[in-house]
Amino acid sequence: MTALDLSSPVAVVGTGTMGQGIAQVALVAGHPVRLYDTVPGRAQEASAAIGARLDRLVEKDRLTAADRDAARARLLPAQSLTDLADCALVVEAVLERLDVKQDLFRELEGIVGADCLLATNTSSLSVTAIGGALGNPGRLVGLHFFNPAPLLPLVEVVSGHATDVTMATRAYETARAWGKTPVACADTPGFIVNRIARPFYAEAFAVYEAQGADPATIDAILHESGGFKMGAFELTDLIGQDVNESVTHSVWQSFFQDVRFTPSLAQRRLVESGRLGRKTGQGWYDYQEGAEPAEPHTAERAQPPAYVVAEGDLGPAAELLALIREAGIAVREEDEDHGTRLVLPGGGQLALADGQTSVEFRDVVYFDLALDYRRATRIALSASQDTASQTLTEAIGLFQALGKDVSVIGDVPGMIVARTVARIVDLAHDAVAKGVATEEDIDTAMRLGVNYPLGPFEWSRRLGRNWAYALLDDLHMRDPSGRYAPSLALYRHAYATDRREGSTS
């Protein structure tokens, strides 16, 4: 089934920020658009606001004046739901409450034609449950846009349990015709993005709650080493702590309080205190006038070692060997079948985060995963109270010689970037195994929906198919709550690789 014809009227019910954005997308694509809101006068106000945004597009040469005038002529406020009777698609963007959405669609079902596609923009409710109130639930589909809808390309097209395949296909093709990048998704808590993104926030908060590092340092490491656009604390301050926590809580409850999605107590306390982020002037950070910006912990300058001994190829951090040589530091290589570490002149070891803790070993400093060790501007190191001061100093000096700022955090297993990426990869594999979406759609959704530098499967291929499983397995041994237990899908993925390589371990 093809996309809706441009002559087909599209209606948007709910005229808040998201409703206006969806209406603008459909309008600019060429459809006649009807706007409806239960509050008198809101639809007219929304129409005027959309018109003003069209004016700004003309000023920026993104829209011609003629196209703006034609779009304005196609935009009509509706006085009642009955004015939507001839629409081919109705998208709701109303209050995020199941009863409110069900009541709306029940009423719409008695007004619109039998072939009208009904769509919900819900981000956290079950599409199946919303459609369950309809006489014909097959016509209901999820069309989850991301805010701001006119700018962000991703649309999750969500099929409820009863959604007709032809209706889902029509919604998918219509979103694509509107210039969006649609991804197909089964009706699962959080859909794709809000399900798989939970560890990005959860692991940052967990490191903070364990007093491993402060918010500014964790954010700096996620951004400067992990390549994420923003850190978890900065991003949730932007989203709103109440909004972000609500989504986390909804996903957790919908998965029957699965420990993998457990909300953060520290974030709960922030919400209870009314510190919701930028919109209230305070969240994890202080945004009030005159407030000092929070700075990440950065180690003082240290003398670099004269040489290092490389045991093994360092796995995902193999690029470091070339960088060390370029910095004028000698690299002596030793073949070690089991080794992926550097030995420093003082005898201490430097190893990539693997889910173990520094305190377990005689003299080990861990370093965190980086998206690109050459381009990373900051590296995190982790040491225990038993780590020799010389070993930590040599490790700091080594990375500073490579042009990196260094942040020393607590003895946190899996550190920050590594544990976050491993959990994202695990949830992605689990989602594919359970038929939520394809690998390609998940990678697309995470890059476009939350601006990740790589999709989970791109990370997985880059790091090695066994990397995430091995790290999580080590983490699970140290925290047997189940939070870090690798999924069966990830286990099968890693084991199949081992079998192909002739291993039976």
Short mmCIF file of C-alpha atoms in Angstrom, two decimals:
data_model
loop_
_atom_site.label_atom_id
_atom_site.label_comp_id
_atom_site.label_asym_id
_atom_site.label_seq_id
_atom_site.Cartn_x
_atom_site.Cartn_y
_atom_site.Cartn_z
CA MET A 1 0.00 0.00 0.00
CA THR A 2 1.30 3.44 -0.93
CA ALA A 3 1.37 6.70 0.99
CA LEU A 4 -1.69 8.85 1.35
CA ASP A 5 -2.42 11.03 -1.66
CA LEU A 6 -1.49 14.66 -1.06
CA SER A 7 -5.10 15.68 -1.69
CA SER A 8 -6.18 13.64 1.35
CA PRO A 9 -6.92 15.78 4.42
CA VAL A 10 -4.89 15.05 7.55
CA ALA A 11 -6.10 15.99 11.03
CA VAL A 12 -4.12 16.57 14.19
CA VAL A 13 -5.92 16.47 17.53
CA GLY A 14 -4.05 18.27 20.29
CA THR A 15 -2.27 21.54 19.58
CA GLY A 16 0.65 21.55 21.97
CA THR A 17 4.24 21.67 20.79
CA MET A 18 4.16 18.15 19.36
CA GLY A 19 0.75 18.53 17.74
CA GLN A 20 1.78 21.76 16.05
CA GLY A 21 5.00 20.15 14.85
CA ILE A 22 3.22 17.16 13.30
CA ALA A 23 0.70 19.45 11.66
CA GLN A 24 3.52 21.54 10.17
CA VAL A 25 5.19 18.41 8.77
CA ALA A 26 1.99 17.26 7.04
CA LEU A 27 1.25 20.77 5.84
CA VAL A 28 4.67 21.39 4.28
CA ALA A 29 4.45 17.96 2.63
CA GLY A 30 1.37 19.24 0.76
CA HIS A 31 -1.70 17.95 2.63
CA PRO A 32 -4.75 19.93 3.68
CA VAL A 33 -4.51 19.94 7.50
CA ARG A 34 -7.22 20.33 10.13
CA LEU A 35 -6.31 21.27 13.71
CA TYR A 36 -8.55 20.46 16.65
CA ASP A 37 -8.27 21.06 20.37
CA THR A 38 -10.86 20.68 23.11
CA VAL A 39 -9.92 24.07 24.58
CA PRO A 40 -11.79 26.83 22.69
CA GLY A 41 -9.51 29.08 20.68
CA ARG A 42 -6.44 26.83 20.94
CA ALA A 43 -6.70 25.56 17.37
CA GLN A 44 -6.77 29.14 16.05
CA GLU A 45 -3.76 30.04 18.20
CA ALA A 46 -1.89 26.98 16.97
CA SER A 47 -2.67 27.86 13.34
CA ALA A 48 -1.23 31.33 13.87
CA ALA A 49 1.88 29.87 15.52
CA ILE A 50 2.43 27.48 12.61
CA GLY A 51 1.97 30.37 10.18
CA ALA A 52 4.68 32.33 12.04
CA ARG A 53 7.06 29.36 11.76
CA LEU A 54 6.38 29.16 8.03
CA ASP A 55 7.31 32.85 7.81
CA ARG A 56 10.65 32.07 9.47
CA LEU A 57 11.27 29.26 6.98
CA VAL A 58 10.77 31.78 4.17
CA GLU A 59 13.22 34.18 5.85
CA LYS A 60 15.79 31.36 5.99
CA ASP A 61 15.21 30.46 2.32
CA ARG A 62 13.92 27.02 3.29
CA LEU A 63 10.48 27.69 1.82
CA THR A 64 9.28 29.93 -0.97
CA ALA A 65 6.74 32.62 -0.27
CA ALA A 66 4.35 30.98 -2.74
CA ASP A 67 4.62 27.63 -0.97
CA ARG A 68 4.05 29.34 2.37
CA ASP A 69 0.91 31.04 1.12
CA ALA A 70 -0.39 27.77 -0.33
CA ALA A 71 0.32 25.96 2.95
CA ARG A 72 -1.50 28.61 4.97
CA ALA A 73 -4.51 28.22 2.73
CA ARG A 74 -4.56 24.47 3.43
CA LEU A 75 -4.46 24.90 7.23
CA LEU A 76 -7.86 25.06 8.89
CA PRO A 77 -8.80 25.12 12.57
CA ALA A 78 -11.67 22.73 13.33
CA GLN A 79 -14.55 23.72 15.58
CA SER A 80 -15.49 20.17 16.52
CA LEU A 81 -14.42 16.58 15.90
CA THR A 82 -17.21 16.26 13.32
CA ASP A 83 -15.22 18.64 11.12
CA LEU A 84 -12.71 15.81 10.68
CA ALA A 85 -15.22 13.43 9.07
CA ASP A 86 -13.58 13.42 5.62
CA CYS A 87 -9.97 13.07 6.84
CA ALA A 88 -7.86 10.13 5.62
CA LEU A 89 -5.54 10.26 8.65
CA VAL A 90 -6.09 11.54 12.18
CA VAL A 91 -3.05 11.83 14.46
CA GLU A 92 -3.62 12.43 18.17
CA ALA A 93 -1.12 14.31 20.32
CA VAL A 94 -3.17 14.74 23.48
CA LEU A 95 -2.57 14.10 27.17
CA GLU A 96 -0.46 10.98 27.83
CA ARG A 97 -3.27 9.10 29.57
CA LEU A 98 -4.74 5.85 28.34
CA ASP A 99 -8.35 6.70 29.19
CA VAL A 100 -8.14 10.08 27.45
CA LYS A 101 -6.74 8.57 24.26
CA GLN A 102 -9.21 5.68 24.28
CA ASP A 103 -12.18 8.05 24.69
CA LEU A 104 -10.93 10.21 21.84
CA PHE A 105 -10.52 7.32 19.41
CA ARG A 106 -13.91 5.85 20.35
CA GLU A 107 -15.51 9.16 19.44
CA LEU A 108 -13.46 9.50 16.24
CA GLU A 109 -14.41 5.98 15.13
CA GLY A 110 -18.03 7.07 14.93
CA ILE A 111 -17.15 10.16 12.88
CA VAL A 112 -14.49 9.33 10.28
CA GLY A 113 -14.80 6.96 7.34
CA ALA A 114 -14.14 3.23 7.61
CA ASP A 115 -10.86 3.56 5.69
CA CYS A 116 -9.49 6.45 7.77
CA LEU A 117 -6.15 5.66 9.41
CA LEU A 118 -6.02 6.50 13.11
CA ALA A 119 -2.63 7.19 14.66
CA THR A 120 -1.36 7.87 18.17
CA ASN A 121 1.81 9.79 18.91
CA THR A 122 2.17 8.17 22.34
CA SER A 123 5.73 7.72 23.57
CA SER A 124 5.06 5.45 26.54
CA LEU A 125 1.58 3.91 26.38
CA SER A 126 0.65 0.65 24.71
CA VAL A 127 -0.66 1.08 21.17
CA THR A 128 -2.45 -2.24 21.64
CA ALA A 129 -4.24 -0.98 24.74
CA ILE A 130 -5.27 2.26 23.04
CA GLY A 131 -6.62 0.32 20.05
CA GLY A 132 -8.39 -2.13 22.33
CA ALA A 133 -11.12 0.44 22.89
CA LEU A 134 -12.03 0.48 19.18
CA GLY A 135 -14.52 -1.63 17.31
CA ASN A 136 -11.89 -1.97 14.58
CA PRO A 137 -8.48 -1.85 16.33
CA GLY A 138 -6.76 -2.84 13.08
CA ARG A 139 -6.93 0.75 11.83
CA LEU A 140 -4.89 2.14 14.76
CA VAL A 141 -1.12 2.53 14.48
CA GLY A 142 1.55 4.34 16.46
CA LEU A 143 3.26 7.26 14.73
CA HIS A 144 5.85 8.35 17.28
CA PHE A 145 7.49 11.59 16.18
CA PHE A 146 10.42 13.11 18.07
CA ASN A 147 10.46 16.69 19.29
CA PRO A 148 10.81 19.05 17.45
CA ALA A 149 8.89 17.11 14.81
CA PRO A 150 9.69 19.43 11.86
CA LEU A 151 13.45 19.03 12.48
CA LEU A 152 14.06 15.50 13.74
CA PRO A 153 13.83 12.91 10.96
CA LEU A 154 12.90 9.77 12.90
CA VAL A 155 9.38 8.37 13.16
CA GLU A 156 8.72 5.07 14.94
CA VAL A 157 5.85 3.29 13.18
CA VAL A 158 4.41 1.02 15.87
CA SER A 159 2.13 -1.90 15.14
CA GLY A 160 -0.15 -2.90 17.98
CA HIS A 161 -1.16 -6.52 18.48
CA ALA A 162 -4.26 -5.99 16.33
CA THR A 163 -2.90 -3.44 13.84
CA ASP A 164 -3.61 -4.39 10.23
CA VAL A 165 -0.43 -4.80 8.18
CA THR A 166 -1.85 -2.68 5.37
CA MET A 167 -2.52 0.17 7.78
CA ALA A 168 0.98 -0.01 9.24
CA THR A 169 2.42 0.00 5.72
CA ARG A 170 0.31 3.02 4.75
CA ALA A 171 1.53 4.89 7.84
CA TYR A 172 5.16 3.93 7.12
CA GLU A 173 5.00 5.06 3.49
CA THR A 174 3.19 8.27 4.41
CA ALA A 175 5.88 9.19 6.95
CA ARG A 176 8.52 8.54 4.31
CA ALA A 177 6.64 10.67 1.78
CA TRP A 178 6.70 13.47 4.34
CA GLY A 179 10.49 13.41 4.25
CA LYS A 180 10.89 11.46 7.47
CA THR A 181 12.92 8.32 8.16
CA PRO A 182 10.44 5.73 9.43
CA VAL A 183 11.40 2.57 11.32
CA ALA A 184 9.00 -0.32 11.90
CA CYS A 185 8.50 -1.47 15.46
CA ALA A 186 6.36 -3.92 17.40
CA ASP A 187 4.33 -2.62 20.33
CA THR A 188 6.79 -3.07 23.19
CA PRO A 189 7.40 -0.81 26.21
CA GLY A 190 9.42 2.19 25.07
CA PHE A 191 9.25 1.03 21.43
CA ILE A 192 12.82 1.17 20.05
CA VAL A 193 14.46 4.36 21.27
CA ASN A 194 13.02 4.71 24.76
CA ARG A 195 13.61 1.01 25.43
CA ILE A 196 17.20 0.74 24.26
CA ALA A 197 18.29 4.18 25.51
CA ARG A 198 17.55 3.44 29.18
CA PRO A 199 21.13 2.33 30.05
CA PHE A 200 22.55 5.62 28.78
CA TYR A 201 20.84 7.36 31.69
CA ALA A 202 20.76 4.46 34.16
CA GLU A 203 24.48 3.68 34.11
CA ALA A 204 25.51 7.32 34.47
CA PHE A 205 23.18 7.66 37.47
CA ALA A 206 24.46 4.37 38.92
CA VAL A 207 28.09 5.53 38.77
CA TYR A 208 27.05 8.78 40.47
CA GLU A 209 25.07 6.95 43.17
CA ALA A 210 28.10 4.72 43.84
CA GLN A 211 30.17 7.92 44.25
CA GLY A 212 32.35 6.87 41.35
CA ALA A 213 32.32 10.34 39.80
CA ASP A 214 30.37 13.61 39.81
CA PRO A 215 27.85 14.55 37.07
CA ALA A 216 30.17 16.96 35.23
CA THR A 217 32.94 14.35 35.02
CA ILE A 218 30.58 11.57 33.89
CA ASP A 219 29.08 13.85 31.23
CA ALA A 220 32.53 14.89 30.00
CA ILE A 221 33.62 11.25 29.67
CA LEU A 222 30.46 10.24 27.79
CA HIS A 223 30.88 13.17 25.41
CA GLU A 224 34.64 13.47 24.96
CA SER A 225 35.51 9.77 25.11
CA GLY A 226 32.27 8.01 24.16
CA GLY A 227 31.39 10.40 21.36
CA PHE A 228 27.84 11.01 22.60
CA LYS A 229 26.41 14.39 21.71
CA MET A 230 25.59 15.18 25.34
CA GLY A 231 26.14 13.48 28.67
CA ALA A 232 23.27 11.87 30.57
CA PHE A 233 23.00 14.57 33.25
CA GLU A 234 23.06 17.46 30.80
CA LEU A 235 20.58 15.72 28.50
CA THR A 236 18.06 14.89 31.22
CA ASP A 237 18.27 18.49 32.45
CA LEU A 238 17.33 19.54 28.92
CA ILE A 239 14.53 16.96 28.56
CA GLY A 240 13.21 17.63 32.07
CA GLN A 241 13.90 15.31 34.99
CA ASP A 242 10.20 14.66 35.49
CA VAL A 243 9.72 13.73 31.84
CA ASN A 244 12.77 11.48 31.68
CA GLU A 245 11.98 9.75 34.95
CA SER A 246 8.36 9.23 33.89
CA VAL A 247 9.45 7.39 30.75
CA THR A 248 11.92 5.27 32.73
CA HIS A 249 9.25 4.42 35.31
CA SER A 250 6.72 3.57 32.59
CA VAL A 251 9.16 1.21 30.82
CA TRP A 252 10.11 -0.40 34.17
CA GLN A 253 6.49 -0.97 35.16
CA SER A 254 5.54 -2.21 31.69
CA PHE A 255 8.31 -4.83 31.90
CA PHE A 256 6.91 -6.01 35.26
CA GLN A 257 9.62 -4.16 37.19
CA ASP A 258 12.48 -5.83 35.34
CA VAL A 259 15.67 -4.93 37.24
CA ARG A 260 17.38 -3.94 33.99
CA PHE A 261 15.09 -0.89 33.81
CA THR A 262 15.03 0.09 37.50
CA PRO A 263 14.66 3.88 37.92
CA SER A 264 17.28 5.94 39.75
CA LEU A 265 16.65 6.92 43.36
CA ALA A 266 18.92 9.95 42.92
CA GLN A 267 16.78 11.15 40.01
CA ARG A 268 13.61 10.50 42.05
CA ARG A 269 14.92 12.77 44.80
CA LEU A 270 15.74 15.44 42.22
CA VAL A 271 12.17 15.35 40.90
CA GLU A 272 10.71 15.38 44.41
CA SER A 273 12.73 18.50 45.20
CA GLY A 274 11.34 20.29 42.14
CA ARG A 275 14.73 20.55 40.47
CA LEU A 276 13.57 19.50 37.03
CA GLY A 277 16.41 20.91 34.94
CA ARG A 278 16.67 23.91 32.69
CA LYS A 279 12.96 24.71 32.87
CA THR A 280 13.15 25.30 36.64
CA GLY A 281 16.67 26.76 36.72
CA GLN A 282 18.14 23.82 38.61
CA GLY A 283 18.54 20.11 37.99
CA TRP A 284 21.74 18.14 38.13
CA TYR A 285 23.33 21.50 37.30
CA ASP A 286 22.56 25.05 38.39
CA TYR A 287 21.26 27.26 35.56
CA GLN A 288 20.41 30.30 37.67
CA GLU A 289 21.93 33.63 36.79
CA GLY A 290 25.47 33.95 38.11
CA ALA A 291 25.88 30.22 38.82
CA GLU A 292 29.36 28.83 38.26
CA PRO A 293 29.44 26.17 35.53
CA ALA A 294 30.32 22.71 36.80
CA GLU A 295 33.72 21.49 35.62
CA PRO A 296 34.83 17.86 35.21
CA HIS A 297 37.63 16.48 37.33
CA THR A 298 40.86 16.71 35.34
CA ALA A 299 44.12 15.28 36.64
CA GLU A 300 47.18 17.46 37.15
CA ARG A 301 50.06 17.13 34.70
CA ALA A 302 52.22 14.04 35.19
CA GLN A 303 55.46 12.76 33.67
CA PRO A 304 54.86 10.20 30.91
CA PRO A 305 56.60 6.84 31.08
CA ALA A 306 59.68 6.29 28.92
CA TYR A 307 58.23 3.08 27.51
CA VAL A 308 55.38 0.60 27.81
CA VAL A 309 55.25 -3.14 27.24
CA ALA A 310 52.28 -4.29 25.17
CA GLU A 311 50.98 -7.74 26.01
CA GLY A 312 48.53 -8.62 23.27
CA ASP A 313 46.92 -6.23 20.80
CA LEU A 314 44.66 -4.33 23.27
CA GLY A 315 41.54 -5.47 21.40
CA PRO A 316 39.16 -2.52 20.82
CA ALA A 317 41.92 -0.17 22.04
CA ALA A 318 44.55 -1.43 19.58
CA GLU A 319 44.79 2.04 18.02
CA LEU A 320 46.50 3.26 21.18
CA LEU A 321 49.74 1.50 20.26
CA ALA A 322 50.21 3.68 17.19
CA LEU A 323 49.32 6.83 19.17
CA ILE A 324 51.85 5.95 21.87
CA ARG A 325 54.60 5.51 19.30
CA GLU A 326 53.67 8.78 17.61
CA ALA A 327 54.04 10.50 21.00
CA GLY A 328 57.65 9.31 21.14
CA ILE A 329 57.10 6.65 23.77
CA ALA A 330 58.70 3.30 23.04
CA VAL A 331 56.41 0.27 22.74
CA ARG A 332 57.88 -3.12 23.45
CA GLU A 333 55.58 -5.88 22.25
CA GLU A 334 55.24 -9.31 23.80
CA ASP A 335 53.01 -12.04 22.40
CA GLU A 336 50.47 -13.08 24.99
CA ASP A 337 47.55 -15.28 23.97
CA HIS A 338 45.48 -14.04 26.92
CA GLY A 339 46.92 -10.58 27.28
CA THR A 340 45.33 -7.28 26.27
CA ARG A 341 47.17 -4.88 28.54
CA LEU A 342 50.08 -2.50 28.86
CA VAL A 343 52.79 -2.95 31.48
CA LEU A 344 54.24 0.30 32.79
CA PRO A 345 57.88 0.85 33.84
CA GLY A 346 57.04 0.58 37.52
CA GLY A 347 55.53 -2.85 36.98
CA GLY A 348 51.90 -1.80 37.18
CA GLN A 349 49.41 -2.71 34.47
CA LEU A 350 47.04 -0.66 32.34
CA ALA A 351 44.01 -2.47 30.95
CA LEU A 352 40.83 -1.65 29.04
CA ALA A 353 37.68 -1.73 31.18
CA ASP A 354 36.37 -5.29 31.23
CA GLY A 355 33.77 -5.45 34.01
CA GLN A 356 36.29 -6.30 36.73
CA THR A 357 37.56 -4.03 39.50
CA SER A 358 41.04 -2.72 40.15
CA VAL A 359 40.96 -3.84 43.77
CA GLU A 360 40.94 -7.49 42.66
CA PHE A 361 44.46 -7.24 41.29
CA ARG A 362 47.85 -6.35 42.67
CA ASP A 363 48.46 -3.19 40.71
CA VAL A 364 46.07 -2.41 37.84
CA VAL A 365 44.68 0.83 36.44
CA TYR A 366 41.74 0.52 34.05
CA PHE A 367 41.03 2.92 31.19
CA ASP A 368 37.61 3.44 29.63
CA LEU A 369 36.33 2.66 26.16
CA ALA A 370 36.52 5.43 23.54
CA LEU A 371 34.61 5.79 20.30
CA ASP A 372 37.84 6.83 18.60
CA TYR A 373 41.03 6.92 20.66
CA ARG A 374 42.72 9.24 18.18
CA ARG A 375 39.98 11.85 18.26
CA ALA A 376 38.94 11.49 21.90
CA THR A 377 39.90 14.51 23.99
CA ARG A 378 39.40 12.90 27.40
CA ILE A 379 40.13 9.47 28.86
CA ALA A 380 38.86 8.09 32.16
CA LEU A 381 41.06 6.02 34.44
CA SER A 382 39.92 3.86 37.34
CA ALA A 383 42.03 2.74 40.28
CA SER A 384 41.51 1.35 43.77
CA GLN A 385 42.95 2.47 47.09
CA ASP A 386 45.53 -0.32 46.74
CA THR A 387 46.84 0.83 43.36
CA ALA A 388 50.42 2.07 43.57
CA SER A 389 50.66 5.84 43.19
CA GLN A 390 53.47 5.38 40.65
CA THR A 391 51.24 3.21 38.46
CA LEU A 392 48.43 5.77 38.46
CA THR A 393 50.87 8.63 37.80
CA GLU A 394 52.46 6.78 34.88
CA ALA A 395 49.01 5.99 33.43
CA ILE A 396 47.96 9.63 33.71
CA GLY A 397 51.17 10.84 32.11
CA LEU A 398 50.84 8.33 29.28
CA PHE A 399 47.43 9.55 28.17
CA GLN A 400 48.36 13.19 28.68
CA ALA A 401 51.32 12.60 26.34
CA LEU A 402 48.73 11.54 23.74
CA GLY A 403 47.05 14.93 24.08
CA LYS A 404 44.17 13.79 26.30
CA ASP A 405 42.67 15.28 29.41
CA VAL A 406 42.48 12.59 32.07
CA SER A 407 39.72 12.06 34.62
CA VAL A 408 40.36 9.62 37.46
CA ILE A 409 37.16 8.00 38.76
CA GLY A 410 36.48 5.47 41.50
CA ASP A 411 37.00 1.74 41.20
CA VAL A 412 33.86 1.25 39.10
CA PRO A 413 33.57 -2.09 37.27
CA GLY A 414 33.02 -1.47 33.56
CA MET A 415 33.74 2.23 34.16
CA ILE A 416 31.38 4.60 32.28
CA VAL A 417 31.44 4.38 28.49
CA ALA A 418 32.20 0.64 28.40
CA ARG A 419 29.35 -0.49 30.66
CA THR A 420 26.92 1.90 28.98
CA VAL A 421 27.72 0.68 25.48
CA ALA A 422 27.68 -2.98 26.57
CA ARG A 423 24.20 -2.65 28.05
CA ILE A 424 22.88 -0.79 25.01
CA VAL A 425 24.27 -3.54 22.76
CA ASP A 426 22.67 -6.20 24.96
CA LEU A 427 19.21 -4.59 24.93
CA ALA A 428 19.46 -4.20 21.16
CA HIS A 429 20.23 -7.90 20.63
CA ASP A 430 17.41 -8.80 22.99
CA ALA A 431 14.98 -6.58 21.08
CA VAL A 432 15.83 -8.20 17.73
CA ALA A 433 15.51 -11.69 19.20
CA LYS A 434 12.03 -10.79 20.47
CA GLY A 435 10.85 -9.40 17.15
CA VAL A 436 10.72 -5.75 18.20
CA ALA A 437 12.60 -4.45 15.15
CA THR A 438 15.39 -5.30 12.72
CA GLU A 439 19.07 -4.59 13.38
CA GLU A 440 19.08 -1.95 10.65
CA ASP A 441 16.01 -0.17 12.04
CA ILE A 442 17.41 -0.22 15.58
CA ASP A 443 20.71 1.30 14.45
CA THR A 444 18.83 3.94 12.44
CA ALA A 445 16.52 4.74 15.34
CA MET A 446 19.32 5.19 17.87
CA ARG A 447 21.41 7.38 15.55
CA LEU A 448 18.51 9.60 14.51
CA GLY A 449 16.27 9.47 17.56
CA VAL A 450 18.88 10.19 20.25
CA ASN A 451 21.86 11.17 18.11
CA TYR A 452 24.13 8.29 19.14
CA PRO A 453 27.50 8.26 17.35
CA LEU A 454 26.94 4.61 16.35
CA GLY A 455 24.00 2.27 16.38
CA PRO A 456 24.21 -0.66 18.84
CA PHE A 457 25.00 -3.19 16.11
CA GLU A 458 27.62 -0.89 14.61
CA TRP A 459 29.23 -0.75 18.06
CA SER A 460 28.96 -4.52 18.34
CA ARG A 461 30.70 -5.14 15.03
CA ARG A 462 33.44 -2.65 15.83
CA LEU A 463 34.14 -4.02 19.31
CA GLY A 464 33.92 -7.71 18.49
CA ARG A 465 30.96 -10.01 18.84
CA ASN A 466 32.04 -11.36 22.24
CA TRP A 467 33.06 -8.04 23.81
CA ALA A 468 29.71 -6.94 25.29
CA TYR A 469 28.89 -10.43 26.57
CA ALA A 470 32.25 -10.85 28.30
CA LEU A 471 32.06 -7.43 29.98
CA LEU A 472 28.48 -7.91 31.19
CA ASP A 473 29.23 -11.42 32.40
CA ASP A 474 32.05 -10.03 34.55
CA LEU A 475 29.80 -7.23 35.79
CA HIS A 476 27.05 -9.72 36.64
CA MET A 477 29.49 -11.71 38.79
CA ARG A 478 30.17 -8.56 40.82
CA ASP A 479 26.53 -7.42 40.93
CA PRO A 480 24.33 -10.55 40.81
CA SER A 481 21.08 -8.56 41.06
CA GLY A 482 20.34 -9.39 37.42
CA ARG A 483 20.84 -5.83 36.21
CA TYR A 484 23.91 -6.83 34.22
CA ALA A 485 23.02 -10.43 33.36
CA PRO A 486 23.62 -10.80 29.59
CA SER A 487 20.48 -11.66 27.64
CA LEU A 488 20.07 -15.08 26.11
CA ALA A 489 20.22 -13.38 22.70
CA LEU A 490 23.65 -11.90 23.45
CA TYR A 491 24.86 -15.23 24.85
CA ARG A 492 23.80 -17.04 21.69
CA HIS A 493 25.43 -14.36 19.58
CA ALA A 494 28.77 -14.73 21.40
CA TYR A 495 28.62 -18.53 21.62
CA ALA A 496 27.88 -18.92 17.91
CA THR A 497 30.99 -16.88 17.16
CA ASP A 498 33.08 -19.06 19.47
CA ARG A 499 31.77 -22.20 17.75
CA ARG A 500 32.78 -20.84 14.32
CA GLU A 501 36.24 -20.15 15.72
CA GLY A 502 36.50 -23.74 16.97
CA SER A 503 36.04 -23.00 20.70
CA THR A 504 33.83 -25.12 22.92
CA SER A 505 34.38 -23.12 26.07
#
